[in-house]
Short mmCIF file of N, CA and C in Angstrom, two decimals:
data_model
loop_
_atom_site.label_atom_id
_atom_site.label_comp_id
_atom_site.label_asym_id
_atom_site.label_seq_id
_atom_site.Cartn_x
_atom_site.Cartn_y
_atom_site.Cartn_z
N GLN A 1 174.50 43.88 90.87
CA GLN A 1 175.41 44.65 90.91
C GLN A 1 176.03 44.77 92.28
N VAL A 2 177.35 44.83 92.29
CA VAL A 2 177.99 44.86 93.70
C VAL A 2 177.95 46.13 94.15
N GLN A 3 177.75 46.53 95.66
CA GLN A 3 177.93 47.56 96.06
C GLN A 3 178.80 47.92 97.06
N LEU A 4 179.48 48.95 97.35
CA LEU A 4 180.18 49.17 98.32
C LEU A 4 179.91 50.23 99.66
N VAL A 5 180.28 50.00 100.53
CA VAL A 5 179.77 50.91 101.68
C VAL A 5 181.30 50.93 102.49
N GLU A 6 181.59 52.32 102.82
CA GLU A 6 182.80 53.06 103.43
C GLU A 6 182.40 53.51 105.03
N SER A 7 183.43 53.33 105.56
CA SER A 7 183.40 53.73 106.78
C SER A 7 184.69 54.30 107.25
N GLY A 8 185.03 55.07 108.30
CA GLY A 8 186.30 55.67 108.94
C GLY A 8 186.36 57.11 108.30
N GLY A 9 187.70 57.12 108.33
CA GLY A 9 188.17 58.56 107.84
C GLY A 9 187.85 59.54 108.91
N GLY A 10 188.37 60.71 108.87
CA GLY A 10 188.13 62.03 109.54
C GLY A 10 189.28 63.10 109.66
N SER A 11 189.45 63.64 110.84
CA SER A 11 190.54 64.68 110.81
C SER A 11 191.65 64.18 111.97
N VAL A 12 192.78 64.36 111.55
CA VAL A 12 193.61 64.14 112.37
C VAL A 12 194.84 65.20 112.35
N GLU A 13 195.83 65.25 113.44
CA GLU A 13 197.02 65.76 113.17
C GLU A 13 198.29 65.19 112.40
N ALA A 14 199.20 65.61 111.86
CA ALA A 14 200.09 65.05 111.39
C ALA A 14 200.99 64.14 112.39
N GLY A 15 201.06 62.72 111.87
CA GLY A 15 201.73 61.81 112.83
C GLY A 15 200.82 61.02 113.25
N GLY A 16 199.38 61.31 113.12
CA GLY A 16 198.35 60.44 113.49
C GLY A 16 198.04 59.23 112.70
N SER A 17 196.68 58.49 113.18
CA SER A 17 196.59 57.37 112.28
C SER A 17 195.14 57.19 111.98
N LEU A 18 194.37 56.61 111.21
CA LEU A 18 193.19 56.50 110.96
C LEU A 18 193.04 55.09 110.18
N ASN A 19 191.65 54.67 110.18
CA ASN A 19 191.51 53.40 109.67
C ASN A 19 190.51 53.53 109.02
N LEU A 20 190.65 53.08 107.90
CA LEU A 20 189.03 52.92 106.59
C LEU A 20 188.54 51.43 106.53
N THR A 21 187.35 51.34 106.32
CA THR A 21 186.62 50.13 106.22
C THR A 21 185.84 50.28 104.96
N CYS A 22 185.77 49.09 103.88
CA CYS A 22 185.11 49.11 103.10
C CYS A 22 184.60 47.68 102.84
N SER A 23 183.22 47.49 102.67
CA SER A 23 182.58 46.09 102.17
C SER A 23 181.82 46.07 101.34
N ALA A 24 181.87 44.92 100.42
CA ALA A 24 181.40 44.63 99.36
C ALA A 24 180.08 43.91 99.57
N SER A 25 179.09 44.05 98.73
CA SER A 25 178.01 43.14 99.06
C SER A 25 178.05 41.61 98.01
N GLY A 26 179.15 41.48 97.12
CA GLY A 26 179.09 40.56 96.74
C GLY A 26 180.57 40.19 96.12
N THR A 27 180.96 39.31 95.36
CA THR A 27 182.13 39.00 95.18
C THR A 27 182.96 39.87 94.48
N THR A 28 184.33 39.99 94.60
CA THR A 28 185.13 40.96 93.95
C THR A 28 186.37 40.46 93.78
N VAL A 29 186.83 40.60 92.52
CA VAL A 29 188.48 40.43 92.21
C VAL A 29 189.63 40.95 93.11
N ARG A 30 189.30 42.15 92.98
CA ARG A 30 190.40 43.32 93.61
C ARG A 30 189.23 44.23 94.33
N MET A 31 190.02 44.76 95.32
CA MET A 31 189.47 45.65 95.93
C MET A 31 190.54 46.86 96.69
N GLY A 32 190.04 48.32 96.98
CA GLY A 32 191.06 48.96 97.45
C GLY A 32 190.85 50.41 97.50
N TRP A 33 191.60 51.15 97.63
CA TRP A 33 191.43 52.76 97.80
C TRP A 33 192.35 53.79 96.86
N PHE A 34 191.35 54.70 96.28
CA PHE A 34 192.05 55.46 95.59
C PHE A 34 192.01 56.88 96.43
N ARG A 35 192.35 57.92 96.26
CA ARG A 35 192.50 59.38 97.07
C ARG A 35 192.24 60.46 95.99
N GLN A 36 191.57 61.51 96.24
CA GLN A 36 191.45 62.39 95.16
C GLN A 36 191.48 63.85 96.28
N ALA A 37 192.37 64.74 95.78
CA ALA A 37 192.35 66.08 96.53
C ALA A 37 192.14 66.84 95.18
N PRO A 38 191.89 68.31 96.20
CA PRO A 38 191.05 69.01 94.96
C PRO A 38 192.18 69.52 94.32
N GLY A 39 191.98 69.49 92.73
CA GLY A 39 192.72 70.17 91.54
C GLY A 39 193.71 68.79 91.28
N LYS A 40 193.51 67.85 91.72
CA LYS A 40 194.85 66.50 91.60
C LYS A 40 194.09 65.57 91.06
N LYS A 41 194.92 65.02 90.22
CA LYS A 41 194.11 63.82 89.74
C LYS A 41 193.85 62.54 90.74
N ARG A 42 192.84 61.66 90.56
CA ARG A 42 192.74 60.60 91.47
C ARG A 42 193.94 59.60 91.37
N GLU A 43 194.33 58.93 92.45
CA GLU A 43 195.51 58.49 92.76
C GLU A 43 195.31 56.90 93.40
N GLY A 44 195.75 56.15 93.00
CA GLY A 44 195.98 54.80 93.38
C GLY A 44 196.53 54.64 94.87
N VAL A 45 196.01 54.20 96.04
CA VAL A 45 196.65 54.21 97.28
C VAL A 45 197.19 52.62 97.55
N ALA A 46 196.06 51.87 97.50
CA ALA A 46 196.57 50.38 98.03
C ALA A 46 195.31 49.77 97.44
N ILE A 47 195.59 48.54 96.82
CA ILE A 47 194.58 47.79 96.28
C ILE A 47 195.13 46.16 96.79
N LYS A 48 194.28 45.28 96.90
CA LYS A 48 194.10 43.88 97.65
C LYS A 48 193.69 43.02 96.46
N TRP A 49 193.97 41.89 95.90
CA TRP A 49 193.44 40.49 95.53
C TRP A 49 192.30 40.07 96.57
N THR A 50 191.14 39.86 96.22
CA THR A 50 190.25 39.49 97.26
C THR A 50 189.44 38.39 96.82
N LEU A 51 189.85 37.81 95.75
CA LEU A 51 189.26 36.76 95.10
C LEU A 51 189.57 35.45 96.12
N ARG A 52 190.93 35.55 96.73
CA ARG A 52 191.11 34.43 97.84
C ARG A 52 190.88 35.08 99.24
N ALA A 53 190.31 34.28 100.19
CA ALA A 53 190.12 34.54 101.47
C ALA A 53 191.28 34.90 102.19
N THR A 54 192.39 34.37 102.05
CA THR A 54 193.59 34.74 102.59
C THR A 54 194.77 35.02 101.67
N GLY A 55 195.64 35.63 102.11
CA GLY A 55 196.91 35.63 100.84
C GLY A 55 196.74 36.85 100.03
N GLY A 56 197.27 36.64 99.13
CA GLY A 56 196.92 37.41 98.01
C GLY A 56 197.52 38.51 97.55
N LEU A 57 197.76 38.74 96.55
CA LEU A 57 198.95 39.99 96.17
C LEU A 57 198.10 41.43 96.55
N ILE A 58 199.27 42.34 96.75
CA ILE A 58 198.93 43.87 97.42
C ILE A 58 199.96 44.74 96.60
N ALA A 59 199.14 45.96 96.25
CA ALA A 59 199.95 47.04 95.42
C ALA A 59 199.67 48.03 96.32
N TYR A 60 200.83 48.89 96.39
CA TYR A 60 200.67 49.97 97.30
C TYR A 60 201.44 51.15 96.29
N ALA A 61 200.78 52.62 96.21
CA ALA A 61 201.71 53.83 95.82
C ALA A 61 202.84 53.86 96.51
N ASP A 62 203.94 54.33 96.05
CA ASP A 62 205.10 54.61 96.68
C ASP A 62 205.12 55.60 97.83
N SER A 63 204.17 56.36 97.93
CA SER A 63 204.05 57.56 98.36
C SER A 63 203.63 57.14 100.08
N VAL A 64 202.84 55.96 99.92
CA VAL A 64 201.92 55.38 101.34
C VAL A 64 202.96 53.88 101.67
N LYS A 65 203.59 53.26 101.01
CA LYS A 65 203.98 51.85 100.95
C LYS A 65 204.71 51.42 102.41
N ASP A 66 205.22 52.39 102.90
CA ASP A 66 205.88 52.36 104.48
C ASP A 66 205.02 52.69 105.47
N ARG A 67 203.75 53.45 105.40
CA ARG A 67 203.04 53.73 106.29
C ARG A 67 201.29 53.20 106.23
N PHE A 68 201.03 52.99 105.45
CA PHE A 68 199.81 52.25 105.09
C PHE A 68 199.56 50.69 104.67
N ALA A 69 198.81 50.20 105.58
CA ALA A 69 198.56 48.69 105.32
C ALA A 69 197.00 48.23 104.88
N ILE A 70 196.95 47.23 103.93
CA ILE A 70 195.55 47.09 103.52
C ILE A 70 195.57 45.60 103.75
N SER A 71 194.28 45.04 104.61
CA SER A 71 194.13 43.67 104.58
C SER A 71 192.78 43.41 104.28
N ARG A 72 192.28 42.12 104.36
CA ARG A 72 190.91 41.69 104.00
C ARG A 72 190.29 40.73 105.07
N ASP A 73 189.23 41.03 105.35
CA ASP A 73 188.59 39.95 106.11
C ASP A 73 188.59 38.57 105.62
N PRO A 74 188.90 37.55 106.16
CA PRO A 74 188.81 36.54 105.55
C PRO A 74 187.29 35.66 105.48
N ASN A 75 186.45 36.38 106.08
CA ASN A 75 185.29 35.63 105.91
C ASN A 75 184.01 36.59 105.24
N ASN A 76 184.45 37.64 104.44
CA ASN A 76 183.46 38.54 103.79
C ASN A 76 184.44 39.76 103.03
N TYR A 77 183.96 39.91 101.95
CA TYR A 77 184.61 41.02 101.19
C TYR A 77 184.80 42.12 101.69
N THR A 78 185.58 42.22 102.79
CA THR A 78 185.70 43.79 103.62
C THR A 78 187.24 43.69 103.49
N VAL A 79 187.57 45.04 103.30
CA VAL A 79 188.73 45.35 103.19
C VAL A 79 189.04 46.63 104.21
N TYR A 80 190.34 46.56 105.00
CA TYR A 80 190.44 47.57 105.92
C TYR A 80 191.71 48.56 105.39
N LEU A 81 192.03 49.71 105.70
CA LEU A 81 193.03 50.57 105.21
C LEU A 81 193.69 51.03 106.47
N GLN A 82 194.64 50.48 107.17
CA GLN A 82 195.22 51.20 108.32
C GLN A 82 196.33 52.14 107.78
N MET A 83 196.25 53.54 108.25
CA MET A 83 196.90 54.59 108.01
C MET A 83 197.64 55.24 108.96
N ASN A 84 198.83 55.26 108.86
CA ASN A 84 199.71 55.14 110.23
C ASN A 84 200.76 56.58 109.81
N ASN A 85 201.47 57.47 110.48
CA ASN A 85 202.11 58.67 110.57
C ASN A 85 201.30 59.41 109.07
N LEU A 86 200.29 59.84 109.25
CA LEU A 86 199.74 60.57 108.17
C LEU A 86 200.26 62.01 108.23
N GLN A 87 200.14 62.45 106.80
CA GLN A 87 200.61 63.78 106.55
C GLN A 87 199.94 64.48 105.88
N PRO A 88 200.33 66.20 105.87
CA PRO A 88 199.32 66.58 105.30
C PRO A 88 199.04 66.55 103.51
N GLU A 89 199.78 66.03 102.97
CA GLU A 89 199.84 65.46 101.95
C GLU A 89 198.77 64.40 101.47
N ASP A 90 198.42 63.82 102.46
CA ASP A 90 197.53 62.73 102.42
C ASP A 90 196.12 62.90 102.60
N THR A 91 195.77 64.33 102.88
CA THR A 91 194.49 64.93 102.86
C THR A 91 193.85 64.73 101.22
N GLY A 92 192.50 63.92 101.55
CA GLY A 92 191.73 64.05 100.08
C GLY A 92 190.42 62.90 100.48
N LEU A 93 189.79 62.85 99.58
CA LEU A 93 188.48 62.03 99.51
C LEU A 93 189.15 60.83 99.06
N TYR A 94 189.10 59.71 100.06
CA TYR A 94 189.31 58.51 99.87
C TYR A 94 188.02 57.50 99.46
N LEU A 95 188.38 57.10 98.15
CA LEU A 95 187.33 56.42 97.44
C LEU A 95 187.49 54.73 97.55
N CYS A 96 186.59 54.01 98.05
CA CYS A 96 186.69 52.62 97.77
C CYS A 96 186.45 52.11 96.47
N ALA A 97 187.16 51.29 95.90
CA ALA A 97 186.92 50.75 94.56
C ALA A 97 186.98 49.44 94.66
N ALA A 98 186.47 48.75 93.73
CA ALA A 98 186.45 47.15 93.30
C ALA A 98 186.32 46.65 91.84
N THR A 99 186.84 45.89 91.85
CA THR A 99 186.42 45.12 90.16
C THR A 99 185.88 43.82 90.23
N THR A 100 185.09 43.45 89.69
CA THR A 100 184.39 42.10 89.14
C THR A 100 185.29 41.37 88.39
N GLU A 101 186.19 41.95 87.61
CA GLU A 101 187.06 41.65 86.28
C GLU A 101 188.39 41.41 86.41
N ASN A 102 189.09 40.46 86.10
CA ASN A 102 190.65 40.61 86.25
C ASN A 102 191.19 41.26 85.22
N GLY A 103 192.55 41.60 85.38
CA GLY A 103 193.42 42.22 84.32
C GLY A 103 193.63 43.82 84.54
N GLY A 104 194.34 44.30 83.66
CA GLY A 104 194.69 45.74 84.13
C GLY A 104 195.21 46.11 85.07
N VAL A 105 195.91 47.40 85.08
CA VAL A 105 196.82 47.96 86.11
C VAL A 105 196.29 47.92 87.36
N TRP A 106 196.67 47.70 88.43
CA TRP A 106 196.23 47.71 89.50
C TRP A 106 195.74 49.29 89.99
N LEU A 107 196.54 49.99 90.06
CA LEU A 107 196.56 51.09 90.69
C LEU A 107 195.87 52.31 89.57
N ASP A 108 195.34 51.87 88.44
CA ASP A 108 194.91 52.61 87.48
C ASP A 108 193.15 52.82 87.64
N SER A 109 192.47 53.63 87.95
CA SER A 109 191.28 53.62 88.30
C SER A 109 190.12 53.15 86.99
N ARG A 110 190.86 53.52 85.99
CA ARG A 110 190.07 52.77 84.94
C ARG A 110 189.71 51.19 84.96
N ASN A 111 190.43 50.67 85.67
CA ASN A 111 190.23 49.27 85.74
C ASN A 111 189.38 48.90 86.98
N TYR A 112 188.41 49.72 87.43
CA TYR A 112 187.51 49.51 88.52
C TYR A 112 186.21 49.60 88.09
N ASN A 113 185.41 48.72 88.34
CA ASN A 113 184.04 48.92 87.68
C ASN A 113 183.02 49.39 88.92
N VAL A 114 183.36 49.28 90.15
CA VAL A 114 182.22 49.65 91.53
C VAL A 114 183.24 50.45 92.06
N TRP A 115 182.44 51.61 92.74
CA TRP A 115 182.86 52.83 93.33
C TRP A 115 182.17 52.70 94.52
N GLY A 116 182.88 53.43 95.62
CA GLY A 116 181.84 53.74 97.05
C GLY A 116 181.95 55.37 96.79
N ARG A 117 181.17 55.93 97.78
CA ARG A 117 180.80 57.35 98.01
C ARG A 117 182.05 57.97 98.24
N GLY A 118 183.03 57.60 98.81
CA GLY A 118 184.01 58.41 99.42
C GLY A 118 184.05 58.76 100.72
N THR A 119 185.05 58.92 101.39
CA THR A 119 185.02 59.37 102.99
C THR A 119 186.37 60.34 103.07
N GLN A 120 186.07 61.75 103.49
CA GLN A 120 186.92 62.51 103.62
C GLN A 120 188.44 62.29 104.96
N VAL A 121 189.48 62.53 104.45
CA VAL A 121 190.64 62.29 105.41
C VAL A 121 191.32 63.80 105.48
N THR A 122 191.27 64.30 106.70
CA THR A 122 191.85 65.72 106.57
C THR A 122 193.09 65.89 107.82
N VAL A 123 194.27 65.49 106.97
CA VAL A 123 195.57 65.69 108.11
C VAL A 123 196.02 67.24 108.20
N SER A 124 196.19 67.72 109.51
CA SER A 124 196.69 69.21 109.86
C SER A 124 198.13 68.91 110.23
N SER A 125 198.89 70.17 109.87
CA SER A 125 200.26 70.08 110.08
C SER A 125 200.33 70.82 111.76
#
């Protein structure tokens, strides 16, 4: 069973930046990040096709498209999420997710079978 280890997160003021890292212990087809704020539905943030070491498609939520960037380490199954110009509405628990199977809507949490514990991101105004 693949396991995920996350790092990064923290507290910043609006306009600041943070970087998240997620490493998988085995092969994944897609990896990326979801986030969940209190009282809100879990939201897909950024997902990358990881079966290839380089290239591969990426999907972003519209709300982060011009501010966040997901990338993959070509030497292992590690993804990074660079978050720039953070806003208070970006606050939430960020969960790394991966799937070992192909198919399904990329930003739908139901299509992921491996989850990390999450790391908190707090953005103050």
